[in-house]
Coordinates of C-alpha atoms and ligand atoms in Angstrom, one line a residue:
Chain C
X1 CA -5.8 -54.1 -48.0
X2 CA -7.3 -51.8 -45.3
X3 CA -9.6 -54.5 -44.3
X4 CA -6.7 -56.9 -43.9
X5 CA -5.0 -54.4 -41.7
X6 CA -8.1 -54.2 -39.6
X7 CA -8.1 -58.0 -39.2
X8 CA -4.4 -58.0 -38.2
X9 CA -4.8 -55.2 -35.7
X10 CA -7.9 -56.5 -34.0
X11 CA -6.4 -60.0 -33.9
X12 CA -3.2 -58.9 -32.3
X13 CA -5.0 -56.7 -29.7
X14 CA -7.4 -59.5 -28.8
X15 CA -4.5 -61.9 -28.2
X16 CA -2.3 -59.5 -26.3
X17 CA -5.2 -58.6 -24.0
X18 CA -5.7 -62.3 -23.1
X19 CA -3.7 -63.0 -19.9
X20 CA -3.8 -66.7 -20.6
X21 CA -2.1 -66.2 -24.0
X22 CA 0.6 -64.0 -22.4
X23 CA 1.4 -66.6 -19.7
X24 CA 1.6 -69.3 -22.3
X25 CA 3.5 -67.5 -25.0
X26 CA 5.8 -65.3 -22.9
X27 CA 5.9 -65.9 -19.2
X28 CA 6.4 -69.7 -19.3
X29 CA 9.1 -69.7 -22.0
X30 CA 10.9 -66.8 -20.2
X31 CA 10.9 -68.8 -17.0
X32 CA 12.2 -71.8 -18.8
X33 CA 14.9 -69.8 -20.5
X34 CA 16.0 -68.6 -17.0
X35 CA 16.0 -72.1 -15.6
X36 CA 18.1 -73.3 -18.6
X37 CA 20.7 -70.6 -17.9
X38 CA 21.8 -72.7 -14.8
X39 CA 23.0 -75.5 -17.2
X40 CA 26.8 -75.7 -17.5
X41 CA 28.2 -73.7 -20.3
X42 CA 31.0 -74.7 -22.6
X43 CA 29.8 -77.9 -24.3
X44 CA 27.0 -76.2 -26.2
X45 CA 24.1 -78.0 -24.4
X46 CA 23.2 -74.7 -22.6
X47 CA 22.8 -72.8 -25.9
X48 CA 21.0 -75.7 -27.5
X49 CA 18.5 -75.8 -24.6
X50 CA 17.7 -72.1 -24.7
X51 CA 17.1 -72.3 -28.5
X52 CA 15.1 -75.4 -27.9
X53 CA 12.8 -73.5 -25.6
X54 CA 12.5 -70.8 -28.2
X55 CA 11.6 -73.1 -31.2
X56 CA 9.3 -75.2 -29.0
X57 CA 7.2 -72.3 -27.7
X58 CA 7.2 -70.5 -31.0
X59 CA 5.9 -73.7 -32.6
X60 CA 3.3 -74.2 -29.9
X61 CA 2.2 -70.6 -30.1
X62 CA 1.8 -70.6 -33.9
X63 CA -0.1 -73.9 -34.1
X64 CA -2.4 -73.1 -31.3
X65 CA -3.1 -69.6 -32.3
X66 CA -3.4 -70.4 -36.0
X67 CA -5.7 -73.4 -35.5
X68 CA -7.3 -72.3 -32.2
X69 CA -8.0 -68.8 -33.2
X70 CA -9.9 -69.7 -36.3
X71 CA -11.9 -72.4 -34.6
X72 CA -12.6 -69.9 -31.8
X73 CA -13.8 -67.2 -34.2
X74 CA -16.0 -69.7 -36.0
X75 CA -17.6 -70.6 -32.6
X76 CA -18.2 -67.0 -31.5
X77 CA -19.4 -66.2 -35.0
X78 CA -17.0 -63.3 -35.8
X79 CA -15.6 -65.4 -38.7
X80 CA -19.1 -65.6 -40.2
X81 CA -19.7 -61.9 -39.5
X82 CA -16.6 -60.9 -41.3
X83 CA -17.5 -63.1 -44.3
X84 CA -21.0 -61.7 -44.3
X85 CA -19.5 -58.2 -44.8
X86 CA -18.1 -57.0 -48.1
X87 CA -14.7 -58.5 -47.2
X88 CA -13.3 -61.3 -49.2
X89 CA -12.1 -64.6 -47.9
X90 CA -8.6 -63.8 -49.2
X91 CA -8.5 -60.4 -47.3
X92 CA -9.5 -62.3 -44.2
X93 CA -6.9 -65.1 -44.6
X94 CA -4.1 -62.7 -45.4
X95 CA -5.0 -60.9 -42.2
X96 CA -4.8 -64.1 -40.2
X97 CA -1.5 -65.1 -41.8
X98 CA 0.1 -61.7 -41.1
X99 CA -1.2 -61.7 -37.5
X100 CA 0.3 -65.1 -36.7
X101 CA 3.6 -64.1 -38.3
X102 CA 3.8 -60.8 -36.4
X103 CA 3.0 -62.5 -33.0
X104 CA 5.5 -65.3 -33.6
X105 CA 8.2 -62.8 -34.5
X106 CA 7.4 -60.6 -31.4
X107 CA 7.7 -63.7 -29.3
X108 CA 11.0 -64.8 -30.9
X109 CA 12.5 -61.3 -30.4
X110 CA 11.5 -61.2 -26.8
X111 CA 13.0 -64.6 -26.1
X112 CA 16.2 -64.0 -28.1
X113 CA 16.9 -60.6 -26.6
X114 CA 16.1 -61.6 -23.1
X115 CA 18.3 -64.7 -23.3
X116 CA 21.2 -62.6 -24.5
X117 CA 20.8 -59.5 -22.3
X118 CA 19.1 -61.0 -19.2
X119 CA 20.6 -64.5 -19.0
X120 CA 23.9 -64.0 -20.7
X121 CA 23.6 -66.3 -23.7
X122 CA 26.6 -65.8 -26.0
X123 CA 24.8 -64.6 -29.2
X124 CA 27.1 -62.3 -31.0
X125 CA 27.0 -63.1 -34.7
X126 CA 24.9 -64.2 -37.7
X127 CA 21.9 -62.0 -37.1
X128 CA 20.8 -61.9 -40.7
X129 CA 21.0 -65.7 -40.9
X130 CA 18.9 -65.9 -37.8
X131 CA 16.2 -63.8 -39.4
X132 CA 16.2 -66.0 -42.4
X133 CA 16.0 -69.3 -40.5
X134 CA 13.4 -68.1 -38.0
X135 CA 11.3 -66.6 -40.8
X136 CA 11.3 -69.9 -42.7
X137 CA 10.6 -71.9 -39.5
X138 CA 7.7 -69.6 -38.6
X139 CA 6.3 -69.8 -42.1
X140 CA 6.4 -73.6 -42.1
X141 CA 4.7 -73.8 -38.6
X142 CA 2.0 -71.3 -39.8
X143 CA 1.3 -73.5 -42.8
X144 CA 1.0 -76.5 -40.4
X145 CA -1.3 -74.5 -38.0
X146 CA -3.6 -73.4 -40.8
X147 CA -3.6 -76.9 -42.2
X148 CA -4.6 -78.3 -38.9
X149 CA -7.3 -75.6 -38.6
X150 CA -8.9 -76.9 -41.8
X151 CA -9.2 -80.4 -40.5
X152 CA -9.8 -80.2 -36.8
X153 CA -13.1 -79.3 -35.1
X154 CA -12.2 -78.1 -31.5
X155 CA -9.6 -76.0 -29.8
X156 CA -8.9 -79.1 -27.6
X157 CA -8.0 -81.1 -30.6
X158 CA -5.7 -78.3 -31.9
X159 CA -3.9 -78.3 -28.6
X160 CA -3.4 -82.1 -28.7
X161 CA -2.0 -82.0 -32.2
X162 CA 0.2 -79.1 -31.4
X163 CA 1.6 -80.9 -28.3
X164 CA 2.1 -84.1 -30.2
X165 CA 3.9 -82.5 -33.2
X166 CA 6.0 -80.0 -31.3
X167 CA 6.8 -82.0 -28.2
X168 CA 7.8 -85.1 -30.2
X169 CA 9.8 -83.0 -32.6
X170 CA 11.6 -81.2 -29.8
X171 CA 12.1 -84.0 -27.2
X172 CA 12.8 -86.9 -29.5
X173 CA 14.5 -84.7 -32.0
X174 CA 17.4 -84.5 -29.5
X175 CA 17.0 -80.8 -28.8
X176 CA 17.1 -80.9 -25.0
X177 CA 19.3 -83.9 -24.5
X178 CA 21.5 -85.6 -27.0
X179 CA 20.3 -89.1 -28.0
X180 CA 23.2 -91.5 -28.2
X181 CA 22.9 -94.2 -30.8
X182 CA 19.4 -93.4 -31.8
X183 CA 17.2 -96.2 -33.1
X184 CA 15.7 -96.0 -36.6
X185 CA 12.5 -94.2 -35.7
X186 CA 14.3 -91.7 -33.4
X187 CA 16.8 -91.0 -36.1
X188 CA 14.0 -90.3 -38.5
X189 CA 12.3 -87.9 -36.1
X190 CA 15.6 -86.1 -35.6
X191 CA 16.0 -85.7 -39.3
X192 CA 12.5 -84.5 -40.2
X193 CA 11.6 -82.6 -37.1
X194 CA 11.5 -78.9 -37.9
X195 CA 12.2 -78.1 -34.3
X196 CA 15.3 -80.2 -34.2
X197 CA 16.5 -78.7 -37.5
X198 CA 15.7 -75.1 -36.5
X199 CA 17.3 -75.3 -33.0
X200 CA 20.5 -76.9 -34.5
X201 CA 20.7 -74.3 -37.3
X202 CA 20.2 -71.4 -34.9
X203 CA 22.8 -72.7 -32.5
X204 CA 25.4 -73.1 -35.2
X205 CA 24.6 -69.7 -36.6
X206 CA 24.7 -67.9 -33.3
X207 CA 27.7 -69.6 -31.8
X208 CA 30.1 -70.8 -34.5
X209 CA 28.8 -68.8 -37.4
X210 CA 27.9 -70.6 -40.6
X211 CA 27.0 -69.4 -44.0
X212 CA 23.4 -69.5 -45.3
X213 CA 24.6 -71.3 -48.5
X214 CA 25.1 -74.5 -46.4
X215 CA 21.5 -74.2 -45.3
X216 CA 19.9 -73.7 -48.6
X217 CA 18.6 -77.2 -49.1
X218 CA 16.8 -77.5 -45.7
X219 CA 15.5 -73.9 -46.0
X220 CA 13.9 -74.7 -49.4
X221 CA 12.4 -78.0 -48.1
X222 CA 10.9 -76.3 -45.1
X223 CA 9.5 -73.5 -47.3
X224 CA 8.0 -75.9 -49.8
X225 CA 6.4 -78.1 -47.2
X226 CA 5.1 -75.0 -45.3
X227 CA 3.6 -73.7 -48.6
X228 CA 1.9 -76.9 -49.4
X229 CA 0.3 -77.2 -46.0
X230 CA -0.7 -73.5 -46.2
X231 CA -2.4 -73.9 -49.5
X232 CA -4.1 -77.1 -48.3
X233 CA -5.4 -75.5 -45.1
X234 CA -6.5 -72.3 -46.8
X235 CA -8.4 -74.2 -49.5
X236 CA -10.0 -76.6 -47.0
X237 CA -11.1 -73.6 -44.9
X238 CA -12.6 -71.9 -47.9
X239 CA -14.5 -75.0 -48.9
X240 CA -16.1 -75.2 -45.5
X241 CA -17.2 -71.5 -45.3
Chain H
X1 CA -41.3 -50.9 -57.4
X2 CA -39.0 -53.9 -57.0
X3 CA -38.8 -55.5 -53.6
X4 CA -35.6 -54.9 -51.6
X5 CA -35.2 -58.6 -50.9
X6 CA -36.4 -61.4 -53.2
X7 CA -36.0 -64.9 -52.1
X8 CA -37.0 -67.5 -54.7
X9 CA -37.4 -71.3 -54.2
X10 CA -34.5 -71.5 -51.8
X11 CA -33.4 -75.0 -50.7
X12 CA -30.8 -76.3 -48.4
X13 CA -30.1 -79.8 -47.0
X14 CA -27.5 -81.0 -44.5
X15 CA -26.9 -84.6 -45.3
X16 CA -30.3 -86.3 -45.5
X17 CA -31.9 -83.5 -43.6
X18 CA -33.8 -80.9 -45.6
X19 CA -33.4 -77.8 -43.4
X20 CA -35.0 -75.4 -45.9
X21 CA -37.3 -76.9 -48.5
X22 CA -38.1 -74.4 -51.3
X23 CA -39.2 -71.1 -49.7
X24 CA -40.0 -67.9 -51.5
X25 CA -40.9 -64.5 -50.2
X26 CA -40.3 -60.8 -50.8
X27 CA -39.5 -57.9 -48.4
X28 CA -40.4 -54.4 -49.5
X29 CA -38.4 -51.4 -48.5
X30 CA -39.6 -50.1 -45.1
X31 CA -41.1 -53.4 -44.0
X32 CA -40.4 -55.0 -40.7
X33 CA -40.8 -58.6 -41.8
X34 CA -41.3 -61.2 -39.2
X35 CA -40.0 -64.7 -39.7
X36 CA -41.8 -66.8 -37.1
X37 CA -41.2 -70.5 -36.4
X38 CA -40.4 -73.0 -33.8
X39 CA -36.9 -74.4 -32.9
X40 CA -35.3 -76.1 -35.9
X41 CA -37.8 -74.6 -38.4
X42 CA -34.9 -73.5 -40.6
X43 CA -35.0 -69.7 -39.8
X44 CA -31.2 -69.3 -39.2
X45 CA -30.4 -71.5 -42.2
X46 CA -32.6 -69.2 -44.4
X47 CA -30.9 -66.1 -43.0
X48 CA -27.4 -67.5 -43.6
X49 CA -28.3 -68.1 -47.2
X50 CA -29.8 -64.6 -47.6
X51 CA -26.6 -63.0 -46.4
X52 CA -24.4 -65.2 -48.5
X53 CA -22.7 -67.3 -45.7
X54 CA -24.3 -70.6 -46.8
X55 CA -24.6 -71.7 -50.4
X56 CA -28.1 -72.7 -51.3
X57 CA -28.6 -76.1 -53.0
X58 CA -30.9 -74.3 -55.4
X59 CA -32.9 -71.1 -55.7
X60 CA -31.9 -67.5 -55.6
X61 CA -31.6 -64.4 -53.4
X62 CA -31.3 -60.8 -54.6
X63 CA -30.8 -57.8 -52.4
X64 CA -31.4 -54.4 -54.0
X65 CA -31.3 -56.1 -57.3
X66 CA -27.9 -57.7 -56.7
X67 CA -27.7 -61.5 -56.7
X68 CA -26.1 -62.7 -53.5
X69 CA -24.0 -65.4 -55.3
X70 CA -23.0 -63.5 -58.5
X71 CA -22.7 -60.0 -57.2
X72 CA -22.0 -60.8 -53.5
X73 CA -19.9 -57.7 -52.6
X74 CA -22.5 -55.3 -53.9
X75 CA -25.3 -57.2 -52.2
X76 CA -23.4 -57.6 -48.9
X77 CA -22.9 -53.8 -48.7
X78 CA -26.6 -53.4 -48.3
X79 CA -27.0 -55.9 -45.5
X80 CA -26.4 -55.7 -41.8
X81 CA -26.6 -58.8 -39.7
X82 CA -27.3 -59.4 -36.0
X83 CA -26.5 -63.1 -35.4
X84 CA -28.3 -65.2 -32.9
X85 CA -25.3 -65.3 -30.5
X86 CA -23.3 -62.0 -30.1
X87 CA -20.4 -62.2 -32.5
X88 CA -17.9 -59.8 -30.9
X89 CA -14.3 -59.7 -29.7
X90 CA -14.7 -60.2 -25.9
X91 CA -11.2 -59.0 -24.9
X92 CA -11.8 -55.6 -26.6
X93 CA -13.9 -52.6 -25.6
X94 CA -17.3 -51.8 -27.1
X95 CA -15.8 -48.9 -29.1
X96 CA -12.9 -51.0 -30.4
X97 CA -15.3 -53.7 -31.6
X98 CA -17.5 -51.1 -33.4
X99 CA -14.5 -49.5 -35.0
X100 CA -13.4 -52.9 -36.3
X101 CA -16.9 -53.8 -37.7
X102 CA -17.0 -50.3 -39.3
X103 CA -13.6 -50.8 -41.0
X104 CA -14.5 -54.2 -42.2
X105 CA -17.6 -52.6 -43.8
X106 CA -15.5 -50.0 -45.5
X107 CA -15.9 -47.0 -43.1
X108 CA -12.9 -44.7 -42.5
X109 CA -11.9 -41.6 -40.5
X110 CA -14.5 -39.1 -39.5
X111 CA -17.3 -41.1 -41.1
X112 CA -16.3 -44.1 -38.9
X113 CA -16.1 -42.0 -35.7
X114 CA -19.5 -40.5 -36.4
X115 CA -21.0 -44.0 -37.1
X116 CA -19.6 -45.4 -33.8
X117 CA -21.0 -42.6 -31.7
X118 CA -24.4 -42.8 -33.5
X119 CA -24.9 -46.5 -33.0
X120 CA -23.6 -46.4 -29.4
X121 CA -26.3 -43.8 -28.7
X122 CA -28.9 -45.8 -30.5
X123 CA -28.5 -48.9 -28.3
X124 CA -27.9 -46.8 -25.1
X125 CA -24.3 -47.8 -24.5
X126 CA -22.5 -44.5 -24.9
X127 CA -21.4 -44.4 -21.3
X128 CA -20.0 -47.9 -21.5
X129 CA -18.1 -47.3 -24.7
X130 CA -14.6 -48.0 -23.3
X131 CA -15.6 -51.0 -21.2
X132 CA -14.2 -54.4 -22.1
X133 CA -17.2 -56.3 -23.3
X134 CA -16.1 -59.6 -21.6
X135 CA -17.5 -57.9 -18.5
X136 CA -20.8 -56.8 -20.1
X137 CA -24.1 -58.5 -19.1
X138 CA -25.9 -60.7 -21.6
X139 CA -28.3 -58.0 -22.5
X140 CA -25.6 -55.4 -23.0
X141 CA -23.7 -57.7 -25.3
X142 CA -26.9 -58.3 -27.4
X143 CA -27.4 -54.5 -27.7
X144 CA -23.8 -54.1 -28.8
X145 CA -24.3 -57.0 -31.3
X146 CA -27.2 -54.9 -32.8
X147 CA -25.0 -51.8 -32.9
X148 CA -22.3 -53.8 -34.8
X149 CA -24.9 -54.8 -37.4
X150 CA -26.0 -51.2 -37.9
X151 CA -22.6 -49.5 -38.0
X152 CA -22.5 -49.1 -41.8
X153 CA -26.2 -47.9 -42.1
X154 CA -27.4 -51.0 -44.0
X155 CA -30.6 -50.9 -46.0
X156 CA -31.6 -54.3 -44.7
X157 CA -31.0 -55.4 -41.2
X158 CA -31.3 -59.1 -40.5
X159 CA -31.9 -59.9 -36.9
X160 CA -31.8 -63.6 -35.7
X161 CA -33.8 -64.0 -32.4
X162 CA -32.3 -60.9 -30.8
X163 CA -34.2 -61.3 -27.5
X164 CA -33.6 -64.9 -26.6
X165 CA -32.5 -65.5 -23.1
X166 CA -32.2 -62.0 -21.8
X167 CA -33.6 -59.9 -18.9
X168 CA -36.9 -58.1 -19.5
X169 CA -35.3 -54.7 -19.3
X170 CA -32.8 -55.4 -22.1
X171 CA -35.6 -57.1 -24.1
X172 CA -37.7 -53.9 -23.9
X173 CA -34.8 -51.8 -24.9
X174 CA -34.2 -54.0 -28.0
X175 CA -37.9 -53.9 -29.0
X176 CA -37.8 -50.1 -28.6
X177 CA -34.7 -50.0 -30.8
X178 CA -36.4 -52.0 -33.5
X179 CA -39.4 -49.6 -33.4
X180 CA -37.0 -46.8 -33.7
X181 CA -35.4 -48.4 -36.8
X182 CA -38.8 -48.8 -38.3
X183 CA -39.5 -45.1 -37.9
X184 CA -36.2 -44.3 -39.6
X185 CA -37.3 -46.4 -42.6
X186 CA -34.8 -49.2 -42.2
X187 CA -36.0 -52.5 -43.5
X188 CA -35.8 -55.3 -41.0
X189 CA -36.1 -59.0 -41.0
X190 CA -37.0 -60.1 -37.5
X191 CA -36.7 -63.7 -36.6
X192 CA -38.3 -65.0 -33.5
X193 CA -40.4 -67.7 -31.9
X194 CA -42.2 -65.1 -29.7
X195 CA -45.6 -64.4 -31.2
X196 CA -46.0 -61.2 -29.0
X197 CA -42.8 -59.7 -30.4
X198 CA -43.7 -60.3 -34.0
X199 CA -47.2 -58.9 -33.4
X200 CA -45.8 -55.8 -31.7
X201 CA -43.1 -55.1 -34.4
X202 CA -43.9 -56.5 -37.8
X203 CA -46.2 -55.5 -40.5
X204 CA -45.5 -58.5 -42.7
X205 CA -45.1 -62.0 -41.4
X206 CA -44.1 -65.4 -42.7
X207 CA -44.6 -68.5 -40.5
X208 CA -42.1 -71.3 -41.0
X209 CA -42.2 -74.9 -40.0
X210 CA -40.1 -77.9 -41.2
X211 CA -38.2 -75.8 -43.7
X212 CA -41.3 -74.4 -45.5
X213 CA -43.4 -71.3 -45.2
X214 CA -46.9 -72.4 -44.1
X215 CA -48.5 -69.0 -43.9
X216 CA -47.6 -65.6 -45.2
X217 CA -49.1 -62.1 -45.5
X218 CA -49.7 -58.9 -43.6
X219 CA -50.0 -59.2 -39.8
X220 CA -53.7 -58.3 -39.9
X221 CA -54.5 -60.9 -42.6
X222 CA -52.8 -63.7 -40.7
X223 CA -54.4 -62.7 -37.4
X224 CA -57.7 -63.0 -39.1
X225 CA -56.9 -66.4 -40.5
X226 CA -56.1 -67.5 -37.0
X227 CA -59.8 -68.1 -36.6
X228 CA -63.2 -66.4 -36.5
X229 CA -63.7 -67.7 -33.0
X230 CA -62.6 -66.2 -29.8
X231 CA -62.5 -67.8 -26.4
X232 CA -64.0 -66.5 -23.2
X233 CA -62.7 -68.2 -20.1
X234 CA -64.5 -67.7 -16.8
X235 CA -63.4 -69.3 -13.5
X236 CA -66.5 -70.1 -11.5
X237 CA -66.6 -70.5 -7.8
X238 CA -69.8 -72.5 -7.3
X239 CA -72.5 -74.5 -9.3
X240 CA -70.5 -74.5 -12.6
X241 CA -73.0 -76.8 -14.3
X242 CA -75.9 -74.4 -13.6
X243 CA -73.9 -71.5 -15.1
X244 CA -73.0 -73.6 -18.1
X245 CA -76.5 -74.6 -19.1
X246 CA -77.6 -70.9 -18.7
X247 CA -74.9 -69.7 -21.0
X248 CA -75.4 -72.4 -23.5
X249 CA -78.8 -70.8 -24.3
X250 CA -77.4 -67.3 -25.1
X251 CA -77.4 -66.2 -28.7
X252 CA -73.9 -66.0 -30.3
X253 CA -72.5 -68.8 -28.2
X254 CA -71.1 -71.6 -30.4
X255 CA -70.0 -74.1 -27.8
X256 CA -69.1 -74.3 -24.1
X257 CA -66.8 -76.6 -22.3
X258 CA -66.5 -77.1 -18.6
X259 CA -63.2 -78.3 -17.1
X260 CA -63.3 -78.5 -13.3
X261 CA -64.5 -75.0 -12.4
X262 CA -63.4 -73.3 -15.6
X263 CA -66.0 -72.5 -18.2
X264 CA -64.7 -72.1 -21.7
X265 CA -67.1 -70.3 -24.1
X266 CA -66.4 -70.3 -27.9
X267 CA -67.9 -67.3 -29.7
X268 CA -67.3 -65.1 -32.7
X269 CA -67.2 -62.0 -30.5
X270 CA -66.2 -62.3 -26.8
X271 CA -66.8 -58.7 -25.9
X272 CA -70.4 -58.9 -27.0
X273 CA -71.1 -62.0 -25.1
X274 CA -69.3 -61.0 -21.9
X275 CA -72.0 -58.7 -20.3
X276 CA -74.8 -61.2 -21.2
X277 CA -72.8 -64.1 -19.8
X278 CA -72.1 -62.2 -16.6
X279 CA -75.7 -61.4 -16.2
X280 CA -76.8 -65.0 -16.8
X281 CA -74.2 -66.3 -14.3
X282 CA -75.2 -63.9 -11.5
X283 CA -78.9 -64.8 -12.1
X284 CA -78.0 -68.3 -11.2
X285 CA -76.4 -67.0 -8.0
X286 CA -73.0 -68.2 -9.1
X287 CA -69.9 -66.1 -8.1
X288 CA -66.9 -65.8 -10.4
X289 CA -63.1 -65.6 -10.1
X290 CA -60.9 -64.7 -13.1
X291 CA -62.1 -63.8 -16.6
X292 CA -59.9 -64.0 -19.7
X293 CA -60.5 -63.3 -23.3
X294 CA -58.4 -65.2 -25.8
X295 CA -58.3 -63.6 -29.2
X296 CA -57.1 -65.5 -32.2
X297 CA -53.5 -64.6 -33.0
X298 CA -50.5 -66.0 -34.9
X299 CA -50.2 -68.6 -32.3
X300 CA -53.7 -70.0 -32.9
X301 CA -53.0 -69.9 -36.6
X302 CA -49.9 -71.9 -36.1
X303 CA -51.7 -74.3 -33.9
X304 CA -54.5 -74.7 -36.5
X305 CA -52.1 -75.3 -39.4
X306 CA -49.7 -77.7 -37.6
X307 CA -51.5 -79.0 -34.6
X308 CA -48.6 -78.1 -32.4
X309 CA -47.6 -75.2 -30.2
X310 CA -45.0 -72.7 -31.4
X311 CA -43.1 -72.8 -28.2
X312 CA -42.4 -75.9 -26.1
Ligands
ATP1 N1 -24.5 -76.9 -40.1 C1 -25.5 -77.7 -40.0 N2 -25.3 -79.1 -40.1 C2 -26.3 -80.0 -40.0 N3 -27.5 -79.7 -39.7 C3 -27.8 -78.4 -39.5 C4 -26.9 -77.3 -39.7 N4 -27.4 -76.1 -39.4 C5 -28.7 -76.4 -39.2 N5 -29.0 -77.7 -39.2 C6 -30.3 -78.4 -39.0 O1 -31.2 -77.7 -39.9 C7 -32.5 -77.5 -39.2 C8 -32.8 -76.0 -39.2 O2 -31.9 -75.4 -38.3 P1 -32.0 -73.8 -38.1 O3 -30.9 -73.5 -37.2 O4 -32.1 -73.1 -39.4 O5 -33.4 -73.6 -37.3 P2 -34.0 -72.3 -36.6 O6 -35.3 -72.1 -37.1 O7 -33.0 -71.2 -36.7 O8 -34.1 -72.8 -35.1 P3 -33.8 -72.0 -33.7 O9 -35.1 -71.4 -33.3 O10 -33.5 -73.2 -32.7 O11 -32.6 -71.1 -33.9 C9 -32.3 -78.1 -37.8 O12 -32.9 -79.4 -37.8 C10 -30.8 -78.2 -37.6 O13 -30.5 -79.3 -36.8
MG2 MG1 -31.9 -70.1 -35.3

């Protein structure tokens, strides 16, 4: 357990000390949240856009840091050095998992609080539900990130996959602009995209207030898929090391 | 007494390539064991299997009596590694890195603080402890890399080519550090393709090529095997042929070769021949430039066994 904490703490400090990471995970989404606040309020597209920025950047952050970080550590050799010490693979992976979770939650909090207090987004209810939905979303994305880490060889490839999955899920999922009369494939993307689902759920929770019981089915689905991906990725990574 | 490290018939292939092909050796406590071999010989692969990072296809490794596969945690506690490339967190300070590697190896509290100060001192980085290592020179990173391997006072330190590609000053510092460790009784496996380093540091040596050990023994034994003949090279300034025929007559000269103005004399004892040769040359009225004695070493042993040079 103490070794897991060491992995979490060194990982978080290494990320937060990296200016590129801070720009990508915080500065850019903050800027975009600010830009979105010029959208007209009233018809809900403003709220949806702000939450879209949030789920998009949280998704990108998780996948690139889950996948990229492990590949990076394998290349510099810190991964091997940890495994050559009396630290088990499970202690190490638990550490990575917690680290990604903590970073994603920190990022979400910064974006949610700043959109409310700096840019005047009308969030005033359903905080518990937000925690549940975001936690499940972050969990599913972490599973996806670790799964990708098990199958991809370079950080460049991780970025490409992250872009593809998250951008397609956000843009074609109808998060930033409503898609009228969607064709079959677009409709499918809108239904299965975690970004589309999470942004919509968050918007409804924060603005009109809905009960968790109506979200049970998608929440379970997301958790189950996240878990499968997580197990697949973790086992694949163990096979390789 | 049982050896600290026992490697038995270790094999590893990558696809169709047999990187390590059945090697066995033992390292006694207190040894500085040199693993010498050219690029691609299989040194790093062997080390990875010894510290449990790579699964061998067959064979076994025991450290302090613990099998690296079956009792890996106990075995790993005894090992410290210094990877070929510095494996450190570049965004963090030297101290933060060492604290992390200490924790990962089970150190806590005062014990951890003491260990960090000790290894920083050992590699001469105490005054750079709080510097971010992304800004360190290559040599400093390598020194910190060694400190990280020593943080938990391992019984066996495994060093993979710790001096490749660094400035002479850092290199000397690292060689001094290893001598220091030897004095403290730490057992070291030192991998290199620099003959001079292995000759300066190690008491036991194994020479690897193409995944197998082609020679093994104490440094002195192997140096002796390198050949009974020494080479005396003399650059001549004039009438080289006259000098050659005079020297050819001397007792104890096996053979002579003349390449341009350079005379190569093959002999069992160069020091004995040297004054006689100089006398003979000057009697011919020939003046000389440079003189070099080439003694048999691990390099010539390698050349003899494989017909190729250790370094390109
Ligand atoms: N992960 C791997 N996959 C495929 N081949 C590998 C792998 N690791 C090593 N090899 C091959 O195994 C052989 C031995 O490599 P190894 O790195 O052990 O040599 P080395 O003696 O450490 O060389 P160097 O002095 O260059 O570090 C090489 O031919 C190398 O290409
Ligand atoms: Mg190597």
